[in-house]
Short mmCIF file of C-alpha atoms and ligand atoms in Angstrom, two decimals:
data_model
loop_
_atom_site.label_atom_id
_atom_site.label_comp_id
_atom_site.label_asym_id
_atom_site.label_seq_id
_atom_site.Cartn_x
_atom_site.Cartn_y
_atom_site.Cartn_z
CA MET C 1 -42.33 26.80 73.12
CA LYS C 2 -40.60 30.26 72.15
CA ILE C 3 -38.61 29.82 69.01
CA LYS C 4 -35.50 31.63 69.34
CA ILE C 5 -34.20 33.03 66.08
CA ALA C 6 -30.71 34.06 66.00
CA LYS C 7 -29.52 37.47 67.02
CA ARG C 8 -27.57 38.51 63.63
CA VAL C 9 -30.90 37.88 61.72
CA ARG C 10 -33.16 39.29 64.51
CA GLU C 11 -31.03 42.51 64.72
CA MET C 12 -31.26 43.04 60.82
CA PRO C 13 -33.80 45.20 59.77
CA PRO C 14 -36.16 44.08 56.94
CA SER C 15 -35.46 45.64 53.56
CA GLY C 16 -36.86 49.29 53.13
CA ILE C 17 -38.14 48.10 49.46
CA ARG C 18 -40.13 45.12 50.72
CA ALA C 19 -41.47 46.94 53.67
CA PHE C 20 -42.60 49.83 51.46
CA PHE C 21 -44.23 47.42 48.76
CA ASP C 22 -46.22 45.34 51.33
CA LEU C 23 -48.32 49.06 51.24
CA VAL C 24 -48.81 48.49 47.60
CA ILE C 25 -50.41 44.86 47.65
CA GLY C 26 -54.05 45.25 47.35
CA MET C 27 -54.18 48.77 45.89
CA ASP C 28 -55.65 49.30 42.40
CA ASP C 29 -54.45 51.36 39.58
CA VAL C 30 -50.91 51.82 41.09
CA ILE C 31 -48.15 52.68 38.87
CA SER C 32 -45.24 50.76 40.31
CA LEU C 33 -42.04 52.51 39.52
CA GLY C 34 -40.32 50.62 42.47
CA VAL C 35 -39.09 47.52 41.55
CA GLY C 36 -35.89 46.66 40.08
CA GLU C 37 -36.60 44.38 37.34
CA PRO C 38 -37.07 44.75 33.57
CA ASP C 39 -40.60 45.25 32.57
CA PHE C 40 -39.66 43.27 29.39
CA ASP C 41 -40.24 39.23 29.17
CA THR C 42 -37.23 37.21 28.37
CA PRO C 43 -36.65 37.32 24.70
CA TRP C 44 -38.68 34.50 22.86
CA HIS C 45 -35.56 32.59 21.44
CA ILE C 46 -34.14 32.54 25.00
CA ARG C 47 -37.15 31.28 26.64
CA GLU C 48 -37.79 28.68 23.71
CA THR C 49 -34.16 27.32 24.38
CA GLY C 50 -35.33 26.79 28.09
CA ILE C 51 -38.50 25.15 26.95
CA TYR C 52 -36.56 22.89 24.74
CA SER C 53 -33.83 21.56 26.91
CA LEU C 54 -36.48 20.65 29.10
CA GLU C 55 -38.28 18.64 26.52
CA GLN C 56 -34.97 17.11 25.73
CA GLY C 57 -34.98 15.90 29.14
CA PHE C 58 -31.85 18.26 30.65
CA THR C 59 -33.26 17.97 34.02
CA SER C 60 -30.42 17.03 36.56
CA TYR C 61 -27.61 18.82 37.95
CA THR C 62 -24.82 20.39 36.24
CA SER C 63 -21.20 20.62 37.41
CA ASN C 64 -20.83 22.57 40.76
CA LYS C 65 -19.19 25.23 38.85
CA GLY C 66 -21.85 25.38 36.31
CA LEU C 67 -22.54 23.93 32.72
CA ARG C 68 -19.01 23.88 31.07
CA GLU C 69 -20.78 25.19 27.95
CA LEU C 70 -22.15 28.46 29.76
CA ARG C 71 -18.61 28.95 31.44
CA VAL C 72 -16.77 28.78 28.07
CA ALA C 73 -19.28 31.14 26.69
CA ILE C 74 -18.86 33.62 29.59
CA SER C 75 -15.08 33.24 29.06
CA GLU C 76 -15.61 34.11 25.37
CA PHE C 77 -17.71 37.01 25.93
CA LEU C 78 -15.56 38.64 28.63
CA LYS C 79 -12.82 38.04 26.23
CA SER C 80 -14.18 39.37 23.05
CA ARG C 81 -16.15 42.03 24.54
CA HIS C 82 -13.45 43.62 27.14
CA GLY C 83 -10.26 41.86 26.24
CA LEU C 84 -10.50 40.00 29.64
CA GLU C 85 -8.93 36.42 29.90
CA TYR C 86 -10.41 34.20 32.68
CA ASP C 87 -10.11 30.42 32.53
CA PRO C 88 -13.53 28.62 32.61
CA GLU C 89 -12.13 25.99 34.58
CA GLU C 90 -10.90 27.62 37.41
CA GLU C 91 -11.78 31.29 37.36
CA ILE C 92 -15.41 31.28 36.53
CA LEU C 93 -18.44 30.22 38.71
CA VAL C 94 -22.05 30.20 37.74
CA THR C 95 -24.25 31.17 40.44
CA VAL C 96 -27.92 31.91 41.57
CA GLY C 97 -27.78 35.31 40.13
CA VAL C 98 -25.65 37.87 41.31
CA SER C 99 -27.10 37.77 44.82
CA GLU C 100 -25.72 34.48 45.40
CA ALA C 101 -22.25 35.39 43.95
CA LEU C 102 -22.04 38.48 46.48
CA ASP C 103 -23.04 36.19 49.28
CA LEU C 104 -20.29 33.67 48.54
CA ALA C 105 -17.77 36.03 47.96
CA VAL C 106 -17.87 37.67 51.29
CA ARG C 107 -18.37 34.73 53.28
CA ALA C 108 -15.23 33.28 51.48
CA ILE C 109 -13.27 36.25 52.17
CA LEU C 110 -14.05 37.72 55.56
CA GLU C 111 -13.01 36.42 59.17
CA ARG C 112 -15.21 37.61 61.95
CA ASN C 113 -15.34 41.29 62.46
CA ASP C 114 -13.24 42.26 59.12
CA LYS C 115 -14.57 45.70 57.86
CA PHE C 116 -15.81 45.70 54.25
CA LEU C 117 -16.18 49.01 52.82
CA VAL C 118 -19.88 49.62 51.05
CA PRO C 119 -20.12 53.17 49.29
CA GLN C 120 -23.58 54.49 49.63
CA PRO C 121 -26.70 54.88 48.60
CA SER C 122 -26.24 51.40 47.84
CA PHE C 123 -28.30 47.97 46.48
CA VAL C 124 -30.00 46.92 49.77
CA SER C 125 -28.34 43.61 50.01
CA TYR C 126 -24.66 44.55 50.70
CA ALA C 127 -24.53 45.53 54.11
CA PRO C 128 -26.99 42.67 55.27
CA MET C 129 -24.69 40.32 53.36
CA VAL C 130 -21.60 41.45 54.84
CA SER C 131 -22.98 41.27 58.25
CA LEU C 132 -24.30 37.73 57.75
CA ALA C 133 -20.77 36.56 56.75
CA GLY C 134 -19.60 38.02 60.15
CA GLY C 135 -18.03 41.26 59.13
CA ASP C 136 -18.48 44.59 59.68
CA PRO C 137 -19.82 46.87 56.80
CA VAL C 138 -18.52 50.27 56.71
CA CYS C 139 -20.55 52.68 54.88
CA ILE C 140 -18.91 55.50 52.90
CA GLU C 141 -21.53 58.52 52.37
CA THR C 142 -21.11 59.47 48.69
CA LEU C 143 -22.50 62.96 47.78
CA GLU C 144 -25.12 64.43 45.59
CA LYS C 145 -22.55 67.14 44.22
CA GLU C 146 -20.30 64.13 43.30
CA GLY C 147 -22.86 62.60 41.41
CA PHE C 148 -22.88 60.08 44.09
CA ARG C 149 -19.66 58.60 42.92
CA LEU C 150 -17.04 57.21 45.10
CA THR C 151 -14.09 59.68 44.97
CA PRO C 152 -10.30 58.55 45.53
CA GLU C 153 -10.11 60.96 48.60
CA ALA C 154 -13.59 59.38 50.52
CA LEU C 155 -11.92 55.86 49.84
CA ARG C 156 -8.41 56.92 51.35
CA ARG C 157 -9.97 58.30 54.01
CA SER C 158 -11.84 54.97 54.85
CA LEU C 159 -8.96 52.86 54.87
CA HIS C 160 -7.60 51.67 58.04
CA ARG C 161 -5.82 48.20 58.92
CA SER C 162 -9.02 46.08 59.23
CA VAL C 163 -10.50 46.62 56.33
CA ARG C 164 -10.46 43.69 53.84
CA GLY C 165 -12.37 45.16 50.86
CA VAL C 166 -14.58 47.17 49.02
CA ILE C 167 -17.91 46.57 46.83
CA LEU C 168 -18.11 48.84 43.70
CA ASN C 169 -21.56 48.80 41.85
CA TYR C 170 -21.51 50.56 38.60
CA PRO C 171 -23.72 51.76 36.99
CA SER C 172 -25.20 52.18 40.32
CA ASN C 173 -28.46 50.82 41.80
CA PRO C 174 -30.03 53.28 42.89
CA THR C 175 -28.55 56.25 41.41
CA GLY C 176 -27.56 55.22 37.92
CA ALA C 177 -24.14 56.63 38.38
CA SER C 178 -21.05 55.19 36.77
CA TYR C 179 -17.28 55.76 36.12
CA ARG C 180 -15.53 56.95 33.20
CA ALA C 181 -11.97 55.69 32.45
CA LYS C 182 -10.35 58.51 34.53
CA GLU C 183 -12.55 58.10 37.57
CA LEU C 184 -11.95 54.54 37.62
CA GLU C 185 -8.17 54.90 37.25
CA ALA C 186 -8.21 57.46 40.04
CA LEU C 187 -9.95 54.86 42.13
CA ALA C 188 -7.54 52.11 40.89
CA SER C 189 -4.60 54.01 41.96
CA VAL C 190 -5.77 54.24 45.71
CA ILE C 191 -6.50 50.35 45.86
CA ARG C 192 -3.32 49.38 44.22
CA GLY C 193 -1.31 50.80 47.18
CA THR C 194 -3.51 48.40 49.58
CA ASP C 195 -4.30 44.71 50.40
CA LEU C 196 -8.15 45.50 49.18
CA ILE C 197 -9.98 42.78 47.69
CA VAL C 198 -12.94 44.83 45.15
CA LEU C 199 -16.36 43.08 44.71
CA SER C 200 -17.06 44.68 41.62
CA ASP C 201 -20.94 44.39 40.94
CA GLU C 202 -21.28 45.04 37.25
CA ILE C 203 -24.93 43.65 36.68
CA TYR C 204 -25.93 46.61 34.83
CA GLY C 205 -22.69 47.14 32.89
CA GLU C 206 -24.39 46.28 29.67
CA LEU C 207 -26.89 49.12 30.07
CA THR C 208 -24.62 51.88 29.86
CA TYR C 209 -26.02 54.77 27.55
CA ASP C 210 -23.46 57.51 26.78
CA PHE C 211 -20.09 55.89 27.16
CA GLU C 212 -18.32 52.65 27.00
CA HIS C 213 -18.69 50.53 30.34
CA ILE C 214 -15.11 49.54 31.49
CA PRO C 215 -14.95 46.57 33.89
CA LEU C 216 -12.78 47.09 36.84
CA PRO C 217 -10.49 43.84 36.14
CA THR C 218 -9.69 45.45 32.70
CA LEU C 219 -7.33 48.30 34.75
CA PRO C 220 -3.79 47.73 35.57
CA GLY C 221 -3.26 45.89 38.74
CA MET C 222 -6.91 45.16 39.37
CA LYS C 223 -7.78 41.78 37.95
CA GLU C 224 -5.61 39.76 40.26
CA ARG C 225 -7.71 41.41 43.35
CA THR C 226 -11.24 41.86 41.92
CA VAL C 227 -13.93 39.39 41.88
CA TYR C 228 -15.87 40.69 38.75
CA LEU C 229 -19.89 39.81 39.46
CA ASN C 230 -22.61 39.88 36.36
CA GLY C 231 -25.19 38.06 35.27
CA PHE C 232 -28.24 37.83 32.85
CA SER C 233 -31.09 39.35 35.42
CA LYS C 234 -31.00 42.86 33.80
CA ALA C 235 -29.55 42.84 30.20
CA TYR C 236 -31.31 40.13 29.06
CA ALA C 237 -34.33 40.57 31.17
CA MET C 238 -34.04 37.09 33.05
CA THR C 239 -34.70 37.85 36.54
CA GLY C 240 -36.87 34.86 37.34
CA TRP C 241 -34.33 32.42 35.75
CA ARG C 242 -31.69 32.95 38.39
CA ILE C 243 -28.53 33.02 36.76
CA GLY C 244 -25.22 34.99 37.56
CA TYR C 245 -21.55 34.42 37.61
CA ALA C 246 -18.16 35.58 39.36
CA ALA C 247 -15.03 35.75 37.37
CA GLY C 248 -12.06 36.00 39.61
CA PRO C 249 -8.48 34.70 41.13
CA ARG C 250 -8.75 31.37 41.18
CA GLU C 251 -8.19 30.80 44.90
CA VAL C 252 -11.34 32.86 45.61
CA ILE C 253 -13.37 31.32 43.00
CA ALA C 254 -12.18 27.88 44.53
CA ALA C 255 -13.30 28.91 48.03
CA MET C 256 -16.62 30.23 46.67
CA THR C 257 -17.22 26.96 44.92
CA LYS C 258 -16.75 25.01 48.11
CA ILE C 259 -19.40 26.93 49.78
CA HIS C 260 -21.48 26.54 46.79
CA GLN C 261 -21.42 23.36 46.50
CA TYR C 262 -22.46 22.65 50.03
CA THR C 263 -25.25 25.20 49.96
CA ILE C 264 -26.67 25.40 46.47
CA MET C 265 -25.08 22.43 44.72
CA CYS C 266 -25.64 24.20 41.30
CA ALA C 267 -27.70 26.93 39.57
CA SER C 268 -30.70 25.94 37.88
CA THR C 269 -30.10 23.84 34.75
CA THR C 270 -32.92 25.16 32.58
CA GLY C 271 -31.40 28.69 33.42
CA GLN C 272 -27.87 27.81 32.59
CA VAL C 273 -28.86 26.37 29.03
CA ALA C 274 -31.02 29.63 28.28
CA ALA C 275 -28.16 31.67 29.66
CA CYS C 276 -26.10 30.17 26.90
CA GLU C 277 -28.48 31.18 24.30
CA ALA C 278 -28.43 34.76 25.91
CA LEU C 279 -24.84 34.78 25.25
CA ARG C 280 -24.71 33.55 21.73
CA ARG C 281 -27.63 35.21 20.02
CA GLY C 282 -28.91 37.86 22.94
CA GLU C 283 -26.88 40.81 21.96
CA SER C 284 -29.59 42.56 19.62
CA ASP C 285 -32.37 41.91 22.10
CA VAL C 286 -29.92 43.84 24.73
CA GLN C 287 -29.47 46.53 22.25
CA GLU C 288 -33.31 47.01 21.51
CA MET C 289 -34.02 47.12 25.11
CA LYS C 290 -31.34 49.54 25.82
CA ARG C 291 -32.53 51.83 23.41
CA GLU C 292 -35.96 51.82 24.88
CA TYR C 293 -34.49 52.67 28.07
CA ALA C 294 -32.62 55.27 26.77
CA ARG C 295 -35.82 56.92 25.53
CA ARG C 296 -37.64 56.75 28.76
CA ARG C 297 -34.55 57.85 30.57
CA ARG C 298 -34.65 61.03 28.47
CA LEU C 299 -38.45 61.43 29.50
CA VAL C 300 -38.15 60.78 33.08
CA CYS C 301 -34.89 62.86 33.65
CA GLU C 302 -36.60 65.94 31.67
CA ARG C 303 -39.90 65.79 33.14
CA LEU C 304 -38.41 65.65 36.93
CA ASN C 305 -36.10 68.44 36.57
CA VAL C 306 -38.65 70.52 34.56
CA MET C 307 -41.30 70.02 37.72
CA GLY C 308 -38.49 70.82 40.16
CA LEU C 309 -37.28 67.79 41.37
CA PRO C 310 -33.84 67.81 40.18
CA CYS C 311 -31.67 64.70 39.07
CA ALA C 312 -28.57 64.17 37.39
CA LYS C 313 -29.00 62.11 34.10
CA PRO C 314 -28.19 58.61 35.09
CA ASP C 315 -25.16 57.00 33.22
CA GLY C 316 -26.66 53.45 33.13
CA ALA C 317 -28.84 51.15 34.74
CA PHE C 318 -32.72 52.03 34.98
CA TYR C 319 -32.73 54.11 37.97
CA ILE C 320 -33.03 57.82 38.46
CA PHE C 321 -32.60 59.35 41.88
CA PRO C 322 -34.13 62.93 42.28
CA SER C 323 -33.85 65.10 44.95
CA ILE C 324 -37.13 65.80 46.97
CA ALA C 325 -35.56 68.21 49.16
CA SER C 326 -37.64 71.14 47.60
CA THR C 327 -40.76 69.77 49.12
CA GLY C 328 -39.68 69.98 52.67
CA LEU C 329 -41.00 66.29 53.20
CA ASP C 330 -38.53 63.42 54.25
CA SER C 331 -38.22 60.61 51.64
CA LYS C 332 -40.71 58.09 53.71
CA SER C 333 -43.54 60.67 53.95
CA PHE C 334 -43.06 62.06 50.36
CA SER C 335 -43.43 58.27 49.10
CA GLN C 336 -46.06 57.23 51.34
CA ARG C 337 -48.25 60.44 50.27
CA LEU C 338 -47.54 59.95 46.81
CA LEU C 339 -48.87 56.35 46.85
CA GLU C 340 -51.78 57.38 48.94
CA GLN C 341 -52.91 60.29 46.93
CA LYS C 342 -51.88 59.63 43.44
CA LYS C 343 -51.23 55.96 43.46
CA VAL C 344 -47.34 55.83 42.38
CA ALA C 345 -45.12 53.89 43.82
CA VAL C 346 -41.41 54.74 44.31
CA VAL C 347 -38.62 53.85 46.62
CA PRO C 348 -37.71 55.92 49.50
CA GLY C 349 -33.96 57.07 49.33
CA THR C 350 -33.52 55.88 52.80
CA ALA C 351 -34.00 52.23 51.57
CA PHE C 352 -30.53 52.48 50.28
CA GLY C 353 -28.71 53.88 53.15
CA ARG C 354 -29.05 57.02 55.38
CA VAL C 355 -27.55 59.48 53.03
CA GLY C 356 -30.33 58.51 50.57
CA GLU C 357 -32.65 60.70 52.78
CA GLY C 358 -33.96 63.72 50.70
CA PHE C 359 -34.20 61.48 47.72
CA ILE C 360 -36.51 58.96 45.82
CA ARG C 361 -35.47 56.09 43.44
CA ILE C 362 -37.84 55.91 40.20
CA SER C 363 -37.25 52.87 38.04
CA TYR C 364 -38.04 53.34 34.61
CA ALA C 365 -38.28 50.01 33.71
CA SER C 366 -41.96 50.39 32.86
CA SER C 367 -43.89 51.41 29.56
CA TYR C 368 -43.24 54.70 28.14
CA GLU C 369 -47.24 55.22 28.67
CA ASN C 370 -47.06 54.10 32.33
CA LEU C 371 -44.14 56.88 32.82
CA LYS C 372 -46.06 59.50 31.15
CA GLU C 373 -48.98 58.68 33.23
CA ALA C 374 -46.69 58.59 36.44
CA MET C 375 -44.77 61.82 35.66
CA ASP C 376 -48.37 63.67 35.20
CA ARG C 377 -49.26 62.47 38.88
CA ILE C 378 -46.21 63.30 40.21
CA GLU C 379 -46.50 66.91 38.92
CA ASP C 380 -50.26 67.11 40.06
CA PHE C 381 -48.95 65.79 43.45
CA LEU C 382 -46.38 68.46 43.59
CA ARG C 383 -48.91 71.04 42.44
CA GLY C 384 -51.12 70.04 45.47
CA LEU C 385 -48.09 70.31 48.02
CA ARG C 386 -46.81 73.71 46.76
CA GLY C 387 -50.77 75.04 46.76
CA LYS C 388 -50.84 73.96 50.39
CA SER C 389 -47.75 75.39 51.41
CA ALA C 390 -48.61 78.78 49.38
CA ALA C 391 -51.85 78.81 51.34
CA ALA C 392 -50.13 78.25 54.78
CA ALA C 393 -47.73 81.27 53.92
CA ARG C 394 -50.63 83.30 53.22
CA SER C 395 -52.62 82.56 56.26
N1 PMP B 1 -26.75 43.88 42.33
C1 PMP B 1 -27.68 44.76 41.93
C2 PMP B 1 -26.82 46.47 41.98
C3 PMP B 1 -28.91 44.75 41.71
O1 PMP B 1 -29.53 45.96 41.69
C4 PMP B 1 -29.66 43.20 41.96
C5 PMP B 1 -30.87 42.86 41.96
N2 PMP B 1 -31.67 44.12 41.95
C6 PMP B 1 -28.58 42.22 42.20
C7 PMP B 1 -27.11 42.21 42.14
C8 PMP B 1 -29.00 40.89 42.20
O2 PMP B 1 -29.48 40.40 41.04
P1 PMP B 1 -29.40 38.76 40.30
O3 PMP B 1 -29.66 38.17 41.69
O4 PMP B 1 -31.03 38.61 40.19
O5 PMP B 1 -28.50 38.47 39.48
#
């Protein structure tokens, strides 16, 4: 019997990151700067709280919306940190990471063939999620000279009648770019004149280095049309616990909860208990990890620029997106050769959209020593490449 897989899934390309990392498996001595997750363990007091909850027998489902205690803690955090008011009963949903929240949001909002704007380069899941929800992802290519930030002009140019919304992600995976108050306000002023819904993925918001992160719903007129997405994976180094949340207009949260209740029931109970501890007592851990990321950012940014792979200083997250155009190689060949010859794994920029051609993504969620060694290897790799092209020019 031939099993037939649904067309929309058959036609979906595999993630460019996964495809590349299949090559890494089985290689020794590889320094991987490819994965998008903290290299830190979850802080001990958070792990201990999870363990203790199991010892105490907290092993059953929670309410569909998530533990009330956690929703209240999220609501209090958003209020005290950002002055945002969300009702923990009707405007907050705890999900299996931001991944699930994104999926629920697009499924709750989109009708078949509705268009949803995805500024690129972007996190690999956005466009496939929109497609799986029956929608039509429309990519907006952002430019290197604009720091890969969405501009109000580019946004305005992309608006037509069947566009339902836009996904914003700042600080960005894969570029680390974020928006300052003035830039956000300029985007908001375009959005205010439309019926767009915004999914604002601010999972790296706590990891913003040089200025204050400003959540989109704090801007005038934005809260009523924004689904704010955040979680515990990055700031608290809790990727494996799978806890995220959405805060937004009650009708959207109710629709998302309906899907969540039939498909997921609830996020992991142990993870939710641990997330409460993270919000209550995890702030100093976040600051400590952030300081270390900032130190690594300085190292990597300086080294790459000096060796001739120009890159902007990332505003946040733990990614940097240097141009490899000067090598004459495309992103995939560059990454493949670097892996084969110097055993450093990075991600080709094209994994994040066509506009990523000519760039690679480096994650600096790796130890300072690893990063120093990786930078030496990349420099050596470039020397080899340039030596070869100089020899070819002479012959
Ligand atoms: N959004 C962005 C921009 C990400 O980089 C990631 C993880 N790489 C996620 C969402 C998903 O995070 P999680 O599901 O672990 O909360």
